[in-house]
Short mmCIF file of C-alpha atoms and ligand atoms in Angstrom, two decimals:
data_model
loop_
_atom_site.label_atom_id
_atom_site.label_comp_id
_atom_site.label_asym_id
_atom_site.label_seq_id
_atom_site.Cartn_x
_atom_site.Cartn_y
_atom_site.Cartn_z
CA MET A 1 -0.17 -0.45 0.08
CA ALA A 2 1.22 3.27 -0.70
CA ARG A 3 2.36 5.64 1.98
CA ILE A 4 0.72 8.50 3.18
CA THR A 5 2.82 11.59 1.91
CA PHE A 6 2.54 15.62 1.83
CA GLU A 7 3.28 17.94 -0.76
CA LYS A 8 3.51 21.63 -0.76
CA THR A 9 2.52 23.59 -2.97
CA ALA A 10 1.94 27.43 -2.64
CA GLN A 11 3.40 29.66 0.29
CA ASP A 12 2.91 33.12 1.02
CA GLY A 13 4.52 34.76 3.68
CA LYS A 14 4.38 31.61 6.21
CA ALA A 15 0.76 30.25 4.81
CA ARG A 16 1.17 27.37 3.11
CA THR A 17 -0.98 24.93 0.95
CA GLY A 18 -0.62 21.41 0.29
CA VAL A 19 -2.01 18.04 -0.39
CA ILE A 20 -1.64 14.78 1.92
CA ARG A 21 -2.61 12.12 0.13
CA THR A 22 -4.14 8.98 1.74
CA PRO A 23 -4.62 5.58 0.18
CA ARG A 24 -8.42 6.99 1.04
CA GLY A 25 -8.81 10.18 -0.69
CA ASP A 26 -6.36 13.48 -0.42
CA ILE A 27 -6.64 15.65 2.18
CA ARG A 28 -6.60 19.80 0.98
CA THR A 29 -4.51 21.82 3.00
CA PRO A 30 -4.96 24.08 4.97
CA ALA A 31 -7.69 21.56 6.60
CA PHE A 32 -10.73 22.30 8.77
CA MET A 33 -11.84 18.50 10.37
CA PRO A 34 -15.38 18.23 11.98
CA VAL A 35 -15.25 16.37 14.88
CA GLY A 36 -17.19 12.84 15.22
CA THR A 37 -16.27 12.09 18.59
CA ALA A 38 -18.58 8.93 18.97
CA ALA A 39 -19.04 7.70 15.42
CA THR A 40 -20.88 10.02 14.56
CA VAL A 41 -20.58 14.20 13.57
CA LYS A 42 -23.45 14.90 15.85
CA ALA A 43 -26.41 16.32 13.80
CA MET A 44 -25.13 15.22 10.93
CA LEU A 45 -25.23 12.53 8.36
CA PRO A 46 -21.71 11.60 6.58
CA GLU A 47 -22.65 12.71 3.18
CA SER A 48 -23.73 16.27 4.38
CA VAL A 49 -20.24 16.27 6.12
CA ALA A 50 -18.31 15.57 2.72
CA ALA A 51 -21.04 18.12 1.21
CA THR A 52 -19.71 21.04 3.21
CA GLY A 53 -15.79 20.34 1.16
CA ALA A 54 -14.65 18.20 4.73
CA ASP A 55 -12.13 15.94 3.43
CA VAL A 56 -10.91 14.41 7.02
CA LEU A 57 -13.09 13.74 10.15
CA LEU A 58 -11.61 13.28 13.42
CA GLY A 59 -12.56 10.64 15.77
CA ASN A 60 -11.63 10.25 19.77
CA THR A 61 -9.98 7.19 21.08
CA TYR A 62 -11.05 7.68 24.97
CA HIS A 63 -15.02 7.96 23.65
CA LEU A 64 -14.96 4.74 21.18
CA MET A 65 -12.84 2.48 23.39
CA LEU A 66 -15.25 2.80 26.29
CA ARG A 67 -18.25 2.52 23.75
CA PRO A 68 -18.79 0.61 21.47
CA THR A 69 -15.17 -0.67 22.17
CA ALA A 70 -12.31 -1.12 19.72
CA GLU A 71 -12.74 -4.60 19.33
CA ARG A 72 -16.01 -4.36 18.56
CA VAL A 73 -15.73 -1.85 15.45
CA ASP A 74 -12.82 -3.58 14.12
CA ARG A 75 -15.82 -7.12 14.35
CA LEU A 76 -17.50 -5.02 12.36
CA GLY A 77 -15.33 -3.58 9.74
CA GLY A 78 -14.03 -0.59 11.07
CA LEU A 79 -14.65 2.76 12.14
CA HIS A 80 -14.60 3.64 8.44
CA ARG A 81 -17.23 1.03 7.55
CA PHE A 82 -19.68 1.50 10.96
CA MET A 83 -20.01 5.15 10.55
CA ASN A 84 -20.13 4.98 6.68
CA TRP A 85 -17.45 7.95 5.91
CA GLU A 86 -15.02 6.39 3.13
CA LYS A 87 -12.32 9.48 3.49
CA PRO A 88 -9.56 10.00 5.70
CA ILE A 89 -10.26 9.56 9.46
CA LEU A 90 -7.40 11.11 12.24
CA THR A 91 -8.36 10.22 15.54
CA ASP A 92 -7.20 11.90 18.76
CA SER A 93 -5.05 9.35 21.18
CA GLY A 94 -7.06 9.49 24.56
CA GLY A 95 -4.48 11.25 26.95
CA PHE A 96 -6.40 15.01 26.99
CA GLN A 97 -9.73 13.57 26.66
CA VAL A 98 -8.87 10.42 29.76
CA MET A 99 -7.62 14.30 31.90
CA SER A 100 -10.78 16.37 30.18
CA LEU A 101 -13.51 13.63 31.09
CA ALA A 102 -12.90 10.27 32.61
CA ALA A 103 -13.33 10.40 36.80
CA LEU A 104 -10.48 9.20 39.06
CA ARG A 105 -7.79 9.39 36.88
CA LYS A 106 -4.40 7.60 37.87
CA LEU A 107 -1.39 9.45 35.77
CA THR A 108 2.18 7.05 35.80
CA GLU A 109 4.78 6.66 33.67
CA ARG A 110 3.08 3.40 31.95
CA GLY A 111 0.52 5.84 31.73
CA VAL A 112 -2.95 6.63 32.72
CA THR A 113 -5.88 4.28 34.48
CA PHE A 114 -9.53 6.25 34.98
CA LYS A 115 -12.95 5.05 35.82
CA SER A 116 -14.89 5.32 32.28
CA HIS A 117 -17.43 8.53 32.57
CA ILE A 118 -20.37 5.95 31.27
CA ASP A 119 -20.70 3.65 33.67
CA GLY A 120 -17.65 4.16 36.17
CA SER A 121 -16.05 0.71 34.64
CA LYS A 122 -12.07 1.31 35.35
CA HIS A 123 -9.67 1.25 32.27
CA GLU A 124 -6.31 1.97 31.45
CA ILE A 125 -4.85 3.92 28.39
CA THR A 126 -1.20 3.04 27.51
CA PRO A 127 1.29 4.73 23.98
CA GLU A 128 1.01 0.89 23.11
CA ARG A 129 -3.00 0.80 23.91
CA SER A 130 -3.32 3.78 22.69
CA MET A 131 -1.51 2.38 19.27
CA GLU A 132 -3.74 -0.81 19.48
CA ILE A 133 -6.88 1.17 19.78
CA GLN A 134 -6.47 3.17 16.65
CA ARG A 135 -5.18 0.36 14.52
CA LEU A 136 -8.37 -1.55 15.58
CA LEU A 137 -10.37 1.35 14.69
CA GLY A 138 -8.67 1.78 11.49
CA SER A 139 -8.12 5.09 11.55
CA ASP A 140 -5.36 6.80 8.92
CA ILE A 141 -3.81 9.39 10.49
CA VAL A 142 -2.92 8.04 14.39
CA MET A 143 -1.51 10.92 17.32
CA CYS A 144 1.05 9.65 19.53
CA PHE A 145 -0.75 9.07 23.54
CA ASP A 146 0.59 12.19 25.32
CA GLU A 147 -0.19 14.53 27.92
CA CYS A 148 -1.67 17.81 28.09
CA PRO A 149 -0.84 19.84 30.75
CA ALA A 150 -3.56 22.14 32.04
CA LEU A 151 -2.45 25.81 32.32
CA PRO A 152 -1.61 28.00 34.10
CA ALA A 153 1.23 25.52 35.47
CA ASP A 154 3.92 25.95 36.70
CA ARG A 155 7.31 25.66 34.45
CA ASP A 156 8.87 22.85 36.50
CA ARG A 157 5.31 20.93 35.70
CA ILE A 158 5.50 21.62 32.25
CA ALA A 159 9.10 20.22 31.39
CA GLU A 160 8.33 16.83 33.78
CA SER A 161 4.99 17.00 31.17
CA MET A 162 6.85 17.36 27.58
CA GLU A 163 9.26 15.21 28.89
CA LEU A 164 6.96 12.44 30.12
CA SER A 165 5.39 12.76 26.76
CA MET A 166 7.95 12.26 24.61
CA ARG A 167 9.37 8.97 26.39
CA TRP A 168 5.88 7.98 25.05
CA ALA A 169 6.00 9.43 22.13
CA LYS A 170 9.02 6.77 21.32
CA ARG A 171 6.70 4.19 22.57
CA SER A 172 3.90 5.35 20.57
CA LYS A 173 6.41 4.96 17.94
CA GLU A 174 7.96 1.72 18.60
CA ALA A 175 4.13 0.34 19.30
CA PHE A 176 3.05 1.59 15.58
CA GLY A 177 5.75 -0.23 13.47
CA ASP A 178 5.75 -0.04 9.92
CA ARG A 179 2.36 0.76 8.75
CA PRO A 180 2.61 1.83 4.98
CA GLY A 181 -0.60 3.82 4.17
CA HIS A 182 -1.26 5.07 7.57
CA ALA A 183 0.60 7.62 9.80
CA LEU A 184 1.71 8.65 13.33
CA PHE A 185 1.86 11.90 14.50
CA GLY A 186 3.92 13.01 16.96
CA ILE A 187 2.63 15.64 19.21
CA GLN A 188 4.80 18.86 20.57
CA GLN A 189 4.60 20.13 24.11
CA GLY A 190 6.06 22.94 26.42
CA GLY A 191 3.01 24.72 27.39
CA LEU A 192 4.05 28.89 26.27
CA GLU A 193 8.02 28.12 26.95
CA GLU A 194 9.67 28.37 24.14
CA ASP A 195 12.82 26.50 25.23
CA LEU A 196 10.95 23.26 26.46
CA ARG A 197 8.77 23.74 22.53
CA GLN A 198 12.17 23.61 21.25
CA ALA A 199 13.63 20.21 23.62
CA SER A 200 10.10 18.63 22.69
CA ALA A 201 10.51 19.65 18.71
CA GLU A 202 14.43 18.22 18.36
CA ALA A 203 13.42 15.08 20.57
CA LEU A 204 10.06 14.29 17.38
CA ARG A 205 12.10 14.94 15.03
CA GLU A 206 14.73 12.26 16.63
CA ILE A 207 11.99 10.06 16.67
CA GLY A 208 10.54 10.48 13.06
CA PHE A 209 7.24 11.37 12.44
CA ASP A 210 4.69 11.19 9.45
CA GLY A 211 3.35 14.75 10.81
CA TYR A 212 3.48 16.86 13.65
CA ALA A 213 0.80 18.03 15.91
CA VAL A 214 1.49 21.86 18.22
CA GLY A 215 -0.40 20.07 21.32
CA GLY A 216 -0.48 21.65 24.57
CA LEU A 217 -2.79 24.61 23.12
CA ALA A 218 -6.46 26.04 23.32
CA VAL A 219 -5.86 24.67 27.07
CA GLY A 220 -7.52 28.27 28.23
CA GLU A 221 -4.60 30.24 28.06
CA GLY A 222 -6.48 33.07 25.22
CA GLN A 223 -5.67 33.66 21.91
CA GLU A 224 -3.22 36.34 22.72
CA ALA A 225 -0.71 33.67 23.97
CA MET A 226 -1.47 31.47 21.81
CA PHE A 227 -0.81 33.64 18.94
CA ASP A 228 2.64 34.58 20.84
CA CYS A 229 3.71 30.66 21.08
CA LEU A 230 2.30 29.99 17.51
CA ASP A 231 4.66 32.81 16.04
CA TYR A 232 7.24 30.60 16.47
CA ALA A 233 6.17 26.95 17.64
CA PRO A 234 5.61 25.60 13.57
CA ASP A 235 8.79 26.96 12.51
CA GLN A 236 10.37 24.61 15.24
CA LEU A 237 8.85 21.92 13.03
CA PRO A 238 9.50 19.87 10.27
CA GLN A 239 8.78 22.16 7.45
CA ASP A 240 8.05 19.50 4.58
CA LYS A 241 5.83 17.45 7.26
CA PRO A 242 1.98 18.29 7.93
CA ARG A 243 1.47 20.88 11.08
CA TYR A 244 -1.27 19.93 12.88
CA LEU A 245 -2.51 22.63 16.22
CA MET A 246 -5.24 20.89 17.87
CA GLY A 247 -8.41 21.93 19.15
CA VAL A 248 -8.64 25.36 17.76
CA GLY A 249 -10.40 27.38 16.83
CA LYS A 250 -12.84 30.33 16.43
CA PRO A 251 -12.61 31.62 13.11
CA ASP A 252 -10.14 34.43 13.60
CA ASP A 253 -8.24 31.41 15.41
CA ILE A 254 -8.20 29.52 12.55
CA VAL A 255 -6.97 31.82 10.00
CA GLY A 256 -3.90 33.63 12.91
CA ALA A 257 -3.30 30.13 12.75
CA VAL A 258 -2.54 29.23 8.79
CA ALA A 259 -0.77 32.82 8.67
CA ARG A 260 1.29 31.46 11.18
CA GLY A 261 2.22 28.33 9.21
CA ILE A 262 -0.29 25.67 10.92
CA ASP A 263 -1.69 23.33 8.27
CA MET A 264 -4.76 20.87 9.99
CA MET A 265 -7.09 22.27 13.02
CA ASP A 266 -9.66 20.32 14.14
CA CYS A 267 -12.77 22.07 16.52
CA VAL A 268 -15.95 21.38 18.36
CA LEU A 269 -17.22 24.45 18.50
CA PRO A 270 -18.95 25.00 15.30
CA SER A 271 -20.79 21.79 15.60
CA ARG A 272 -21.30 21.94 19.44
CA SER A 273 -22.24 25.47 19.15
CA GLY A 274 -24.94 24.82 16.39
CA ARG A 275 -26.92 23.00 18.96
CA THR A 276 -26.81 26.47 21.03
CA GLY A 277 -27.61 28.77 18.49
CA GLN A 278 -24.98 30.52 18.01
CA VAL A 279 -24.27 30.93 14.24
CA PHE A 280 -21.09 31.73 12.59
CA THR A 281 -21.49 34.43 9.63
CA ARG A 282 -19.15 35.96 7.55
CA HIS A 283 -19.98 39.65 9.28
CA GLY A 284 -19.47 38.04 12.94
CA VAL A 285 -21.57 36.11 15.07
CA LEU A 286 -24.81 35.71 16.29
CA ASN A 287 -27.49 33.70 18.00
CA ILE A 288 -30.24 32.81 17.09
CA LYS A 289 -32.39 32.54 19.49
CA ASN A 290 -32.33 35.96 20.28
CA ALA A 291 -35.90 37.29 19.63
CA ARG A 292 -34.60 40.25 17.49
CA HIS A 293 -34.86 37.51 14.62
CA MET A 294 -38.32 36.25 14.99
CA ASP A 295 -39.56 38.19 12.26
CA ASP A 296 -36.25 38.39 10.18
CA PRO A 297 -37.22 37.34 6.85
CA ARG A 298 -33.35 37.00 5.50
CA PRO A 299 -31.13 33.95 5.54
CA LEU A 300 -28.24 33.56 7.72
CA ASP A 301 -25.56 34.30 5.21
CA GLU A 302 -26.60 35.67 2.32
CA ALA A 303 -23.02 34.52 0.76
CA CYS A 304 -23.37 31.23 1.83
CA ARG A 305 -24.52 27.78 -0.32
CA CYS A 306 -25.67 25.50 2.52
CA PRO A 307 -29.02 24.30 3.28
CA ALA A 308 -30.20 26.68 6.12
CA CYS A 309 -29.21 30.07 3.93
CA ARG A 310 -30.73 28.39 0.41
CA SER A 311 -33.72 27.85 1.88
CA TYR A 312 -34.76 29.13 5.49
CA SER A 313 -35.38 32.91 7.21
CA ARG A 314 -33.79 33.85 10.34
CA ALA A 315 -37.40 33.84 11.49
CA TYR A 316 -37.63 29.67 10.69
CA LEU A 317 -34.63 28.91 12.39
CA HIS A 318 -35.21 30.95 15.05
CA HIS A 319 -39.40 29.50 15.65
CA VAL A 320 -37.30 25.84 15.41
CA PHE A 321 -34.76 26.69 17.89
CA ARG A 322 -37.03 28.31 20.43
CA SER A 323 -39.38 24.69 19.60
CA GLN A 324 -36.32 22.72 20.29
CA GLU A 325 -36.86 20.82 16.69
CA ILE A 326 -34.37 18.20 15.78
CA ILE A 327 -34.21 20.54 12.18
CA SER A 328 -32.88 23.27 13.95
CA ALA A 329 -29.24 21.09 15.22
CA MET A 330 -29.42 20.00 11.42
CA LEU A 331 -29.61 23.25 9.50
CA LEU A 332 -27.41 25.09 11.96
CA THR A 333 -24.40 22.54 12.09
CA TRP A 334 -24.84 22.32 8.89
CA HIS A 335 -24.15 25.84 8.13
CA ASN A 336 -21.47 26.50 10.69
CA LEU A 337 -19.40 23.81 9.56
CA GLN A 338 -20.18 25.60 5.69
CA TYR A 339 -18.69 28.36 6.69
CA TYR A 340 -15.77 26.81 7.96
CA GLN A 341 -14.92 24.92 5.21
CA ASP A 342 -15.76 28.26 3.09
CA ILE A 343 -12.75 29.88 5.37
CA MET A 344 -10.43 27.07 4.68
CA ALA A 345 -11.01 27.00 0.79
CA GLY A 346 -10.70 30.87 0.89
CA MET A 347 -7.71 30.96 2.38
CA ARG A 348 -6.21 27.82 0.22
CA ALA A 349 -7.14 30.09 -3.14
CA ALA A 350 -5.75 33.44 -1.52
CA ILE A 351 -2.34 31.36 -0.56
CA THR A 352 -2.25 29.99 -3.65
CA GLY A 353 -2.91 33.42 -6.01
CA GLY A 354 -0.06 35.30 -3.19
CA ARG A 355 -3.23 37.09 -2.30
CA PHE A 356 -3.70 36.38 1.79
CA ALA A 357 -2.59 38.91 3.33
CA ALA A 358 -5.62 41.25 0.75
CA TRP A 359 -7.92 38.36 1.82
CA GLN A 360 -7.14 38.59 5.64
CA ALA A 361 -7.77 41.80 5.43
CA GLU A 362 -10.72 41.45 3.53
CA PHE A 363 -11.80 38.61 6.70
CA HIS A 364 -11.37 41.20 9.34
CA ALA A 365 -13.27 44.10 7.77
CA GLY A 366 -16.21 41.88 6.88
CA ARG A 367 -16.50 40.88 10.64
CA ALA A 368 -16.16 44.30 12.31
CA GLN A 369 -19.66 44.73 11.00
CA GLY A 370 -22.38 45.60 14.36
CA ASP A 371 -26.06 44.35 14.14
CA ILE A 372 -25.45 41.33 11.70
N1 2YY B 1 -3.91 14.83 22.61
C1 2YY B 1 -3.91 15.58 22.77
N2 2YY B 1 -5.13 16.68 21.67
C2 2YY B 1 -5.21 17.34 22.84
C3 2YY B 1 -6.77 18.45 22.43
C4 2YY B 1 -7.08 19.48 22.32
N3 2YY B 1 -8.16 19.77 22.40
C5 2YY B 1 -7.54 21.38 22.66
N4 2YY B 1 -8.42 22.36 22.71
C6 2YY B 1 -10.13 22.50 22.81
C7 2YY B 1 -10.91 23.69 23.17
C8 2YY B 1 -12.07 23.41 23.43
C9 2YY B 1 -12.64 22.95 24.28
C10 2YY B 1 -14.44 22.65 23.71
C11 2YY B 1 -14.83 23.63 23.25
C12 2YY B 1 -16.37 23.40 22.57
O1 2YY B 1 -17.27 23.21 23.50
O2 2YY B 1 -16.87 24.43 22.07
C13 2YY B 1 -14.04 24.18 22.48
C14 2YY B 1 -12.89 24.14 21.79
N5 2YY B 1 -6.69 21.10 23.29
C15 2YY B 1 -6.29 20.62 23.12
C16 2YY B 1 -4.66 19.75 23.03
C17 2YY B 1 -4.49 18.34 22.88
C18 2YY B 1 -3.78 17.81 23.09
O3 2YY B 1 -1.95 18.35 24.15
N6 2YY B 1 -2.82 16.44 22.70
ZN1 ZN B 2 -25.03 28.50 5.14
#
């Protein structure tokens, strides 16, 4: 089977476009990955997710190992078959979710033991078990098992955690083995400390990965601190491999990250906020729950081609949200995911055309408007 490759196709400043070629299809970068935590992008059919322009989804080791278990997904033909998504899937390795969701967690050199947030059953994840789970799921891009420290944290804690994650990265690589057609990405840690991030990048480069994630961010540090870190962290990673910023973010976070050399991102924000009535548009954010939309016949965003904007008024979307109708989650999720993919497509075209700075100016100007 052919190996997964990354080809850079254009560069404009630090921003670059490229293609990650996998046996299940190409991923156009910069790419945004919708999150399909429990083998579904909530409120979306897989064909609808594909229609938004997404080339790749994110799945979660932590959730799927608990329910329905990786072994059951494997017996049923793997995650792609199980969830009817035949394009690439990247799976997170479980460390971050365990620390944010599970109870009674115990972290040792070996790994993490914890109690399931679903039924209280006891489990353990180690680098080796995480690699086995992601292999059973059949994911195309596997993430190393790492530890993501909550910020703020003192420098010693950040250093210790990063060094543990680097030892786990080595164990992840050894357990992953040589799997043509599948990729293993390392995850840089080091908090907001430039020298620790440099040490992490060197350790990962020494081990050797198919791609490199900037981990340890979007954990409450705020956009300014995140951008300060992104002003140097991507440059510490190999230039010829994809760089993936985990857990990001709001539309302007995404644009700022691409401008600093990031190629891939994922975030629950567009889908989760769609279910809470928060709508992202070219002119800024609105909440459809607000009474001011009750009689508004306009679409959410006149420039959007999604089903919500093609066929429904804000008044209707306000009504079905207020009535807690299932179609509300469907239409608002689709719209938000479409808007995120349109941002990515816009950036890819602008970088290719050497006009990314102008595109960024237009993006920020458009969102500065008041009442949308
Ligand atoms: N393996 C690994 N995975 C990660 C996932 C992350 N996800 C984030 N941030 C997510 C922030 C986040 C959380 C919730 C919502 C919402 O509910 O809308 C939005 C954003 N930072 C992250 C860091 C890591 C990391 O170092 N290692
Ligand atoms: Zn729309």
